PDB file of C-alpha atoms and ligand atoms in Angstrom:
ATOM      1  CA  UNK C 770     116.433  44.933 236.438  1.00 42.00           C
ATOM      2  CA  UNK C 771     114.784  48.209 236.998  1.00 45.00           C
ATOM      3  CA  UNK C 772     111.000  48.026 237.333  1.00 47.00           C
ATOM      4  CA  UNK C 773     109.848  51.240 237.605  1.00 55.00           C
ATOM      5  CA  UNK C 774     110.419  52.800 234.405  1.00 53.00           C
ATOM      6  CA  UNK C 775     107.844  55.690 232.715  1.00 54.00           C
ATOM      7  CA  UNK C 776     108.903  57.229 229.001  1.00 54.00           C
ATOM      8  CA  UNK C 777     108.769  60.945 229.156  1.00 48.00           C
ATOM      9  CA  UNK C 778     109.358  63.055 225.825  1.00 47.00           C
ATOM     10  CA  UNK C 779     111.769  60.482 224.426  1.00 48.00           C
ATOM     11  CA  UNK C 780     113.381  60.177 228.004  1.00 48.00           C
ATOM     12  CA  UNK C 781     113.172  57.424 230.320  1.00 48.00           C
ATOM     13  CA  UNK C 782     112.193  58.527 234.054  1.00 48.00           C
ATOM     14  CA  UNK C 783     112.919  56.196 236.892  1.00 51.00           C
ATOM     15  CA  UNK C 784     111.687  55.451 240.545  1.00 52.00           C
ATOM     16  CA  UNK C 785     114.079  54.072 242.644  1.00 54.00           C
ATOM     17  CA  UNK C 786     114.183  53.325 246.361  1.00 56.00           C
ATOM     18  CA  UNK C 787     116.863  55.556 248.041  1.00 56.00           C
ATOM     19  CA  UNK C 788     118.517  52.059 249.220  1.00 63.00           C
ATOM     20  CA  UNK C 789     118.867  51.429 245.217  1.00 64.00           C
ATOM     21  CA  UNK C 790     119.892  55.285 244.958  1.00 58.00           C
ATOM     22  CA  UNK C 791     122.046  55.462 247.148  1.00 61.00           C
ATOM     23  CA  UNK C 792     123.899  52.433 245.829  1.00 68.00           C
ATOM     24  CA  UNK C 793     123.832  54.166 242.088  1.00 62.00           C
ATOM     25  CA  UNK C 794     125.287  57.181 243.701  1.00 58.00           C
ATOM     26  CA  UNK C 795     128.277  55.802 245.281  1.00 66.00           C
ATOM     27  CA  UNK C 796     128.622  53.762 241.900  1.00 67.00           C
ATOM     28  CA  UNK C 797     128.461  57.427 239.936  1.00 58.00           C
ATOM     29  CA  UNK C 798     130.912  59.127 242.516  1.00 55.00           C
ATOM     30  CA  UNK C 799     133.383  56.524 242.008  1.00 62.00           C
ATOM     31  CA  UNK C 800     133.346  57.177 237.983  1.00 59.00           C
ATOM     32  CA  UNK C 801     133.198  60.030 237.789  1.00 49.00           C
ATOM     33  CA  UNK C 802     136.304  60.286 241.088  1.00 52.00           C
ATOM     34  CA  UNK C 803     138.384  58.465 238.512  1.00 51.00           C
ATOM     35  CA  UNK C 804     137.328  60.558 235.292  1.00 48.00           C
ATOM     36  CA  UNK C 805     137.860  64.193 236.872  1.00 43.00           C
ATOM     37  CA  UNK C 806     140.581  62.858 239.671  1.00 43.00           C
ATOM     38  CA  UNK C 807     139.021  66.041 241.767  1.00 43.00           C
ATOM     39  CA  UNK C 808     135.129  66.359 240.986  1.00 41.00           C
ATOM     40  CA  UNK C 809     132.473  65.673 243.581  1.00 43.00           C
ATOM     41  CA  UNK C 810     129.599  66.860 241.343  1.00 42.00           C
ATOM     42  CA  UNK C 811     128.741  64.144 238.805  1.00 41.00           C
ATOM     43  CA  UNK C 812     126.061  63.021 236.749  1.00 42.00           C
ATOM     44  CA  UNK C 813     125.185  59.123 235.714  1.00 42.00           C
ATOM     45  CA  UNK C 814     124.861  58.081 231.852  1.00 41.00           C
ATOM     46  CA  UNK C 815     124.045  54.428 231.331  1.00 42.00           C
ATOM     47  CA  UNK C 816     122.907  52.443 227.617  1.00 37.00           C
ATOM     48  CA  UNK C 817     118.989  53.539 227.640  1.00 39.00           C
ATOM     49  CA  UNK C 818     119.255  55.054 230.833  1.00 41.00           C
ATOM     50  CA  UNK C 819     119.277  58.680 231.188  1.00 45.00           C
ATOM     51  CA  UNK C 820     119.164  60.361 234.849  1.00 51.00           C
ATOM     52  CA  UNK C 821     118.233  63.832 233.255  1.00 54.00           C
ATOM     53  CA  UNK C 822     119.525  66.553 235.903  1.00 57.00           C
ATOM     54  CA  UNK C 823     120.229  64.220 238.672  1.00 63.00           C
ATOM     55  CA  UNK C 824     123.397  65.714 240.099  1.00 63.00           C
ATOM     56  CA  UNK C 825     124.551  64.166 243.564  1.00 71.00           C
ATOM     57  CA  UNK C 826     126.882  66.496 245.411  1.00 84.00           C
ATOM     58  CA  UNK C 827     128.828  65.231 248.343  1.00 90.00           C
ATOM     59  CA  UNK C 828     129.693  67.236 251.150  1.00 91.00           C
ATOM     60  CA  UNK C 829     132.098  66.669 254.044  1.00 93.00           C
ATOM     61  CA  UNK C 830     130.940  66.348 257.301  1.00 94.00           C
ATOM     62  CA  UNK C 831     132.339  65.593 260.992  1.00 95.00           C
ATOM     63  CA  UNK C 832     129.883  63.693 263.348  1.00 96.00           C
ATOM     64  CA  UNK C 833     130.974  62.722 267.071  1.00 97.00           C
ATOM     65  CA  UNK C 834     129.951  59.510 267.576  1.00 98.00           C
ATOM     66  CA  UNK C 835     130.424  57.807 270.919  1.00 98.00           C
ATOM     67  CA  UNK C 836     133.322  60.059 271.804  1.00 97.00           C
ATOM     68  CA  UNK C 837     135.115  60.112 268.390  1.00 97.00           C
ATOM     69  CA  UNK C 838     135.470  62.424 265.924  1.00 97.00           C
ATOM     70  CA  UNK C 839     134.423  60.666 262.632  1.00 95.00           C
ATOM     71  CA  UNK C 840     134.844  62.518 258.699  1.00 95.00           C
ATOM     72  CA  UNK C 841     132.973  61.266 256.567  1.00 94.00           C
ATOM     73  CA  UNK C 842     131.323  62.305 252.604  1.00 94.00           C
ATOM     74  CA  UNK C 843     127.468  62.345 252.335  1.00 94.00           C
ATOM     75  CA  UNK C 844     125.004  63.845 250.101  1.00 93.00           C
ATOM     76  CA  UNK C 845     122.573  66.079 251.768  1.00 93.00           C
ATOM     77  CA  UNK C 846     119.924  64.300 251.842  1.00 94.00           C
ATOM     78  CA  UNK C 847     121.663  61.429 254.062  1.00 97.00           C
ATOM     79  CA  UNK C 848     119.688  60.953 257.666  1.00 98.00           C
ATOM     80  CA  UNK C 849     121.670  60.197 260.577  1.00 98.00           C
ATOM     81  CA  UNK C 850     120.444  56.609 260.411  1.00 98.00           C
ATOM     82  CA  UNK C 851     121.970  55.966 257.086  1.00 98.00           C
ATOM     83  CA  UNK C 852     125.116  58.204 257.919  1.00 98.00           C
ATOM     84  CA  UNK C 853     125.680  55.514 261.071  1.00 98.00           C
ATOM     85  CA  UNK C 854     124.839  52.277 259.402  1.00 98.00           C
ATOM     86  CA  UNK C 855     125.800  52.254 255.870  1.00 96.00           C
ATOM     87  CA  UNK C 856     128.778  54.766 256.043  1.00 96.00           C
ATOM     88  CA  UNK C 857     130.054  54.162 259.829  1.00 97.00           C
ATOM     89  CA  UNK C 858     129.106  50.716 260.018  1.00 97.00           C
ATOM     90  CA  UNK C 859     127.452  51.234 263.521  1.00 98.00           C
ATOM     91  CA  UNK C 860     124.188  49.176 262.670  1.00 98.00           C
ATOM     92  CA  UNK C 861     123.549  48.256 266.415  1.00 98.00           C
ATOM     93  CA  UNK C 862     121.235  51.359 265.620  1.00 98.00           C
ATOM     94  CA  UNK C 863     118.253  49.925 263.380  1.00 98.00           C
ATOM     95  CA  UNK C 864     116.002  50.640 260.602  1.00 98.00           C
ATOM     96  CA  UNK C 865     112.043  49.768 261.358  1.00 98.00           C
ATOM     97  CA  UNK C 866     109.726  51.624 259.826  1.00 98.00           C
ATOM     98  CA  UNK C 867     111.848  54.280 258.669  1.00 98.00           C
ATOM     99  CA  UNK C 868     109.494  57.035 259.237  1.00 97.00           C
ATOM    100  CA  UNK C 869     109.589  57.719 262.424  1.00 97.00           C
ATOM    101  CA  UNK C 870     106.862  55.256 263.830  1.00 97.00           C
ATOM    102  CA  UNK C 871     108.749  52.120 265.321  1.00 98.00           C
ATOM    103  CA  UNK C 872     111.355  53.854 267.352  1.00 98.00           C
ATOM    104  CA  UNK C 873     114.153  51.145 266.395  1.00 98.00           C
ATOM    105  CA  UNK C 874     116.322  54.016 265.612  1.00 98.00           C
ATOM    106  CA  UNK C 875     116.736  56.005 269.018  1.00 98.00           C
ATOM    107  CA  UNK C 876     119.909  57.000 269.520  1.00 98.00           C
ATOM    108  CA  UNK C 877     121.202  60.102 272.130  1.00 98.00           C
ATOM    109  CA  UNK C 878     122.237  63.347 270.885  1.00 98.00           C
ATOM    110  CA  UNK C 879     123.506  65.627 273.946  1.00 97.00           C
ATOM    111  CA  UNK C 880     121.607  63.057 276.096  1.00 96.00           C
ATOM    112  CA  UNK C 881     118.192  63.546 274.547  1.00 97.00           C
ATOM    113  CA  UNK C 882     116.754  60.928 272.520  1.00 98.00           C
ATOM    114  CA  UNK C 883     115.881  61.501 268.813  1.00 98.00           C
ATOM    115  CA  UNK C 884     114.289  59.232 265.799  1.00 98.00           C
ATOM    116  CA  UNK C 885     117.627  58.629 264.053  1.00 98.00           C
ATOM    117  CA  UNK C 886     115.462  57.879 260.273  1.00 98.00           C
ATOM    118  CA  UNK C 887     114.035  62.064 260.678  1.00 98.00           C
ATOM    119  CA  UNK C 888     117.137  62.974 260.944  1.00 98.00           C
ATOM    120  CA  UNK C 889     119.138  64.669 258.536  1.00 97.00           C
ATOM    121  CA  UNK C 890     122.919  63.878 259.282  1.00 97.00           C
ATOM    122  CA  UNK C 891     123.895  67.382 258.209  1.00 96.00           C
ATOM    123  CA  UNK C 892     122.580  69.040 260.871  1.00 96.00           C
ATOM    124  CA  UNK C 893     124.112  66.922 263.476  1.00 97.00           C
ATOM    125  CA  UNK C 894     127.983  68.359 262.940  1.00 95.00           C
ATOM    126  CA  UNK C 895     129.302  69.561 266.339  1.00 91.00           C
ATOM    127  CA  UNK C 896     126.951  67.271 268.479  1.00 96.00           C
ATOM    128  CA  UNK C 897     127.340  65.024 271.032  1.00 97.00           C
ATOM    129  CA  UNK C 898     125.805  61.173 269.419  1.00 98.00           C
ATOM    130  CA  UNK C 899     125.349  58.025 271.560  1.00 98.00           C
ATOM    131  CA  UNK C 900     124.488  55.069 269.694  1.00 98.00           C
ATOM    132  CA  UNK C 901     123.550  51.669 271.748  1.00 98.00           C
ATOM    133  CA  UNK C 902     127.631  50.713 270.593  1.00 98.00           C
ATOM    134  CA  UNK C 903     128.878  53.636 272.950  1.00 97.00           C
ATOM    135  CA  UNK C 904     126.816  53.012 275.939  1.00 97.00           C
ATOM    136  CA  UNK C 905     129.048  50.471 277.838  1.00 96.00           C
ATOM    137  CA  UNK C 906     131.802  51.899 279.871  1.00 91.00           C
ATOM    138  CA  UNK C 907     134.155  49.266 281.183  1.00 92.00           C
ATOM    139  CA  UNK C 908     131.048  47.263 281.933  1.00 96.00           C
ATOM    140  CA  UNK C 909     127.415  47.086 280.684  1.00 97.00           C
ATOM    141  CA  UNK C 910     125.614  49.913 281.153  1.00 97.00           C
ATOM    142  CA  UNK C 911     122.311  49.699 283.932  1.00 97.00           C
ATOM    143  CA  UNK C 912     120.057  49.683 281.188  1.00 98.00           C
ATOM    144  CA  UNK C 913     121.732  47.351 278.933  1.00 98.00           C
ATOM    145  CA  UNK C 914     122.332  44.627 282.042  1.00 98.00           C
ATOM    146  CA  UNK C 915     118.787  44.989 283.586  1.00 98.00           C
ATOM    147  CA  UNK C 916     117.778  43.907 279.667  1.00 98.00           C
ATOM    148  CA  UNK C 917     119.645  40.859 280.095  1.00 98.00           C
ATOM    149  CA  UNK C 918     118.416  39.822 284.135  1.00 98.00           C
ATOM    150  CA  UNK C 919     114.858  40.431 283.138  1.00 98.00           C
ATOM    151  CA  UNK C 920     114.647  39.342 279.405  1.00 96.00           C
ATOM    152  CA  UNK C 921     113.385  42.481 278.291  1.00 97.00           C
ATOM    153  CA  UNK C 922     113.573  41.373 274.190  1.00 97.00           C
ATOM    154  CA  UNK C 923     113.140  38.334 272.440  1.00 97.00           C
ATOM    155  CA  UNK C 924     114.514  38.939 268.763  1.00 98.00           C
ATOM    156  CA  UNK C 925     116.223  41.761 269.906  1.00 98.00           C
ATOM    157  CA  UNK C 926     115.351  43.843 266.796  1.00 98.00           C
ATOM    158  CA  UNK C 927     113.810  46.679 268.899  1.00 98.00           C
ATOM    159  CA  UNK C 928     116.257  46.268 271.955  1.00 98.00           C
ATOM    160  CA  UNK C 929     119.261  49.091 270.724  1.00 98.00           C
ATOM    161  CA  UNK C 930     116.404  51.779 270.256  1.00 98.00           C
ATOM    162  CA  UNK C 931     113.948  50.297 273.394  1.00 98.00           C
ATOM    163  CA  UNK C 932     117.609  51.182 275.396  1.00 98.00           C
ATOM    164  CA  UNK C 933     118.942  54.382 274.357  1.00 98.00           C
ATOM    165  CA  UNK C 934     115.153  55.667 274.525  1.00 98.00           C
ATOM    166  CA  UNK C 935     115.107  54.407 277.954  1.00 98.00           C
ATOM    167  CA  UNK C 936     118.229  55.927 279.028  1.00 98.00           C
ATOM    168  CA  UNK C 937     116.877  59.283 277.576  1.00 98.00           C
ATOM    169  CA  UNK C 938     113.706  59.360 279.185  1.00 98.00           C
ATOM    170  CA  UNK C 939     114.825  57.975 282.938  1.00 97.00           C
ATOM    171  CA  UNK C 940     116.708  61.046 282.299  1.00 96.00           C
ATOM    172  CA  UNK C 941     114.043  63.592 280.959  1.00 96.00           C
ATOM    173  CA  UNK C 942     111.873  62.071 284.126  1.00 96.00           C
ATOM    174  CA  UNK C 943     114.562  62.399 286.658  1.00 95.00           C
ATOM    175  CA  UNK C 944     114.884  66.432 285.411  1.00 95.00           C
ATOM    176  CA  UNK C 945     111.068  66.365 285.762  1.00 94.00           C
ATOM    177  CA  UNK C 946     110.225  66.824 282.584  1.00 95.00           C
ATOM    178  CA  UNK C 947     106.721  65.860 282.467  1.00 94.00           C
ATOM    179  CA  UNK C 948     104.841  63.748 279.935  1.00 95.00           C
ATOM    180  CA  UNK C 949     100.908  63.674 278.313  1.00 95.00           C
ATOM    181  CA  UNK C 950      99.654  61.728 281.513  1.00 95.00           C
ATOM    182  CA  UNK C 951     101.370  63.635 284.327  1.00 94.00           C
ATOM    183  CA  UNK C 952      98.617  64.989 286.924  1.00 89.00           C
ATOM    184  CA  UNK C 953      99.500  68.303 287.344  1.00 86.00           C
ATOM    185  CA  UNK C 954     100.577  69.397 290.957  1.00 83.00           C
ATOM    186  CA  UNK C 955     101.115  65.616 291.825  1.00 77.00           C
ATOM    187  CA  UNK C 956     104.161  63.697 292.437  1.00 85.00           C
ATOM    188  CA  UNK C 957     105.937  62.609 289.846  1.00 91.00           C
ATOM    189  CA  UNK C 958     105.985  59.180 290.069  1.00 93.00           C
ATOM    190  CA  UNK C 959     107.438  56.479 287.193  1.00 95.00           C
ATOM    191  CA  UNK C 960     104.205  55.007 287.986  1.00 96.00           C
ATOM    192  CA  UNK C 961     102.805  52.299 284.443  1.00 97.00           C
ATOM    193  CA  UNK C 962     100.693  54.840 282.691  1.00 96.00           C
ATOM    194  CA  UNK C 963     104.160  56.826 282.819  1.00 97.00           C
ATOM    195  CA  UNK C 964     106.140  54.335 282.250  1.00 97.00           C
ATOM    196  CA  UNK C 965     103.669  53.370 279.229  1.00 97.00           C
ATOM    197  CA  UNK C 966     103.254  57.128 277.887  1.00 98.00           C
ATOM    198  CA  UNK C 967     106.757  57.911 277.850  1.00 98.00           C
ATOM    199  CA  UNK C 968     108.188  54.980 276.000  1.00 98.00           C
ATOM    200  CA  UNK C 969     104.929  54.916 273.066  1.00 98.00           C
ATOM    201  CA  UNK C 970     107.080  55.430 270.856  1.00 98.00           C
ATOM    202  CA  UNK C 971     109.251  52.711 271.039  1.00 98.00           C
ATOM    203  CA  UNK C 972     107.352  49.668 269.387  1.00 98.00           C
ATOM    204  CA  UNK C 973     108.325  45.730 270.381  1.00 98.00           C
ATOM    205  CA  UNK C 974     106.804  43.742 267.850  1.00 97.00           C
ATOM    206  CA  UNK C 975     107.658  40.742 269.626  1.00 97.00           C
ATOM    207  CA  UNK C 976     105.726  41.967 272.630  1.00 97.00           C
ATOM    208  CA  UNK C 977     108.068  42.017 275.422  1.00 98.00           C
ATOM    209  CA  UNK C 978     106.675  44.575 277.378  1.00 98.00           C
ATOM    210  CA  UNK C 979     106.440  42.562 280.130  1.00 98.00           C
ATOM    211  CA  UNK C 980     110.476  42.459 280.598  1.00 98.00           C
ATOM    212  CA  UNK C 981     110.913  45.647 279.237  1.00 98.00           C
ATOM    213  CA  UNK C 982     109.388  47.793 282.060  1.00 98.00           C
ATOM    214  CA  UNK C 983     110.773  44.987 284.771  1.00 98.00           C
ATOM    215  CA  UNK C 984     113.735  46.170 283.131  1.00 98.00           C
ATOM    216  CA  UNK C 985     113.446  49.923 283.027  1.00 98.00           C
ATOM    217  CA  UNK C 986     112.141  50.092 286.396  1.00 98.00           C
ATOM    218  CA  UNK C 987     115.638  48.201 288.338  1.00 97.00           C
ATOM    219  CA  UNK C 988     117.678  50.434 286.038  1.00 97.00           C
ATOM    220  CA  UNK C 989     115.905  53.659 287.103  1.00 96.00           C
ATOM    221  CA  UNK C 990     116.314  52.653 290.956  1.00 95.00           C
ATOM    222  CA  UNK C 991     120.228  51.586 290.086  1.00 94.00           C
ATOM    223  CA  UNK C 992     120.581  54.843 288.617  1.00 91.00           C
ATOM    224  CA  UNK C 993     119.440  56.682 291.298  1.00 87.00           C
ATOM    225  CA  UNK C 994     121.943  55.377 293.529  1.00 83.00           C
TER     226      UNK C 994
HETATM  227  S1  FES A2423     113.098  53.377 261.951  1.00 65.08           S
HETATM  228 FE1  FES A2423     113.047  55.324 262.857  1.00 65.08          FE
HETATM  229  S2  FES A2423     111.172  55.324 263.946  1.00 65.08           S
HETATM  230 FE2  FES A2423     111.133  53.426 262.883  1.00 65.08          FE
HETATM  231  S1  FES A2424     112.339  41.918 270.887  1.00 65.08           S
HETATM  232 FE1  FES A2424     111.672  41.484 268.880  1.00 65.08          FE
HETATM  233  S2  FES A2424     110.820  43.381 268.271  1.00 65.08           S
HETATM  234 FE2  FES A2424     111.268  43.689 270.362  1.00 65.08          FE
END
């Protein structure tokens, strides 16, 4: 069952993928809940397994997300990805890459846009989260319809992040915020190699570029009304 497994002084050392760790934590916490009745500090013992010093310490932690307050138990080491899918069950917000690259995680936090999978949930108490679940409001958001009218996705994986980074930057451009390819001194204009530049890092893997900026574009002029 476990594969990577290296003998150590008589102990056996394991490498497991934080998915599989993650799952052998909350396994652990629950044992060790019904043991102690109180503890949050446990460690794991199985037959011929022994996770020497691996101690997994849960801390409590309130995140607003989409206008509610949400409590919730984490370890440390929990980003804000993980903290939305697997423990708040918001997984409109998706996993790519993972690290950073793909963009599939954007989500808002006090309006700017952030790479949910850098982010460590702990640092995140007290702020203001919008995840692609919270940006309707009685009806679809600019963004989200403009998606729809001008096919901006195909499998859709990408669309959640492609939108929430979209509504962050129409924002960051409309405060004049510029980006890498603004001429300095000139207009700023949403012009392609904008357009292009500021949404890099969002990554469409079924190349639907073509809808996605048709997209962005009659959102930003809605928007402006
Ligand atoms: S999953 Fe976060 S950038 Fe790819
Ligand atoms: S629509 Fe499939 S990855 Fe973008």
């Amino acid at each position: 069952m476990f594969h990577n497994v290296r003998q150590f002084n008589g102990y056996q050392f394991l490498t497991l993928s934080s998915r599989k760790l993650s799952r052998l934590s909350e396994e652990a916490q629950e044992k060790a809940h019904l043991r102690s009745g109180r503890s949050k500090n446990i460690e794991t013992r199985r037959p011929n397994l022994h996770l020497r010093g691996m101690v997994f310490e849960l801390h409590s932690l309130s995140l607003r997300v989409n206008g509610v307050e949400k409590t919730l138990d984490i370890e440390a080491r929990v980003s804000l990805l993980d903290a939305l899918r697997d423990h708040l069950h918001l997984t409109g917000t998706k996993k790519g890459c993972n690290q950073g690259a793909c963009g599939a995680c954007t989500v808002l936090v006090d309006g700017e846009r952030i790479n949910s999978c850098l982010a460590l949930a702990m640092q995140y108490e007290g702020r203001e989260i919008r995840t692609i679940e919270g940006l309707a409001n009685g009806e679809l958001h600019p963004l989200q319809q403009a998606f729809i009218e001008h096919d901006g996705f195909q499998c859709g994986y990408c669309t959640p992040g492609q939108i929430c980074s979209a509504v962050g930057m129409l924002f960051e451009f409309a405060a004049g915020a510029p980006s890498a390819v603004t001429k300095e001194g000139g207009k700023l204009e949403l012009t392609d190699a904008e357009l292009r530049e500021r949404m890099s890092g969002n990554l469409c893997r079924c190349g639907a570029y073509v809808g996605i900026r048709e997209a962005i574009l009659q959102a930003q002029e809605v928007m402006a009304r």
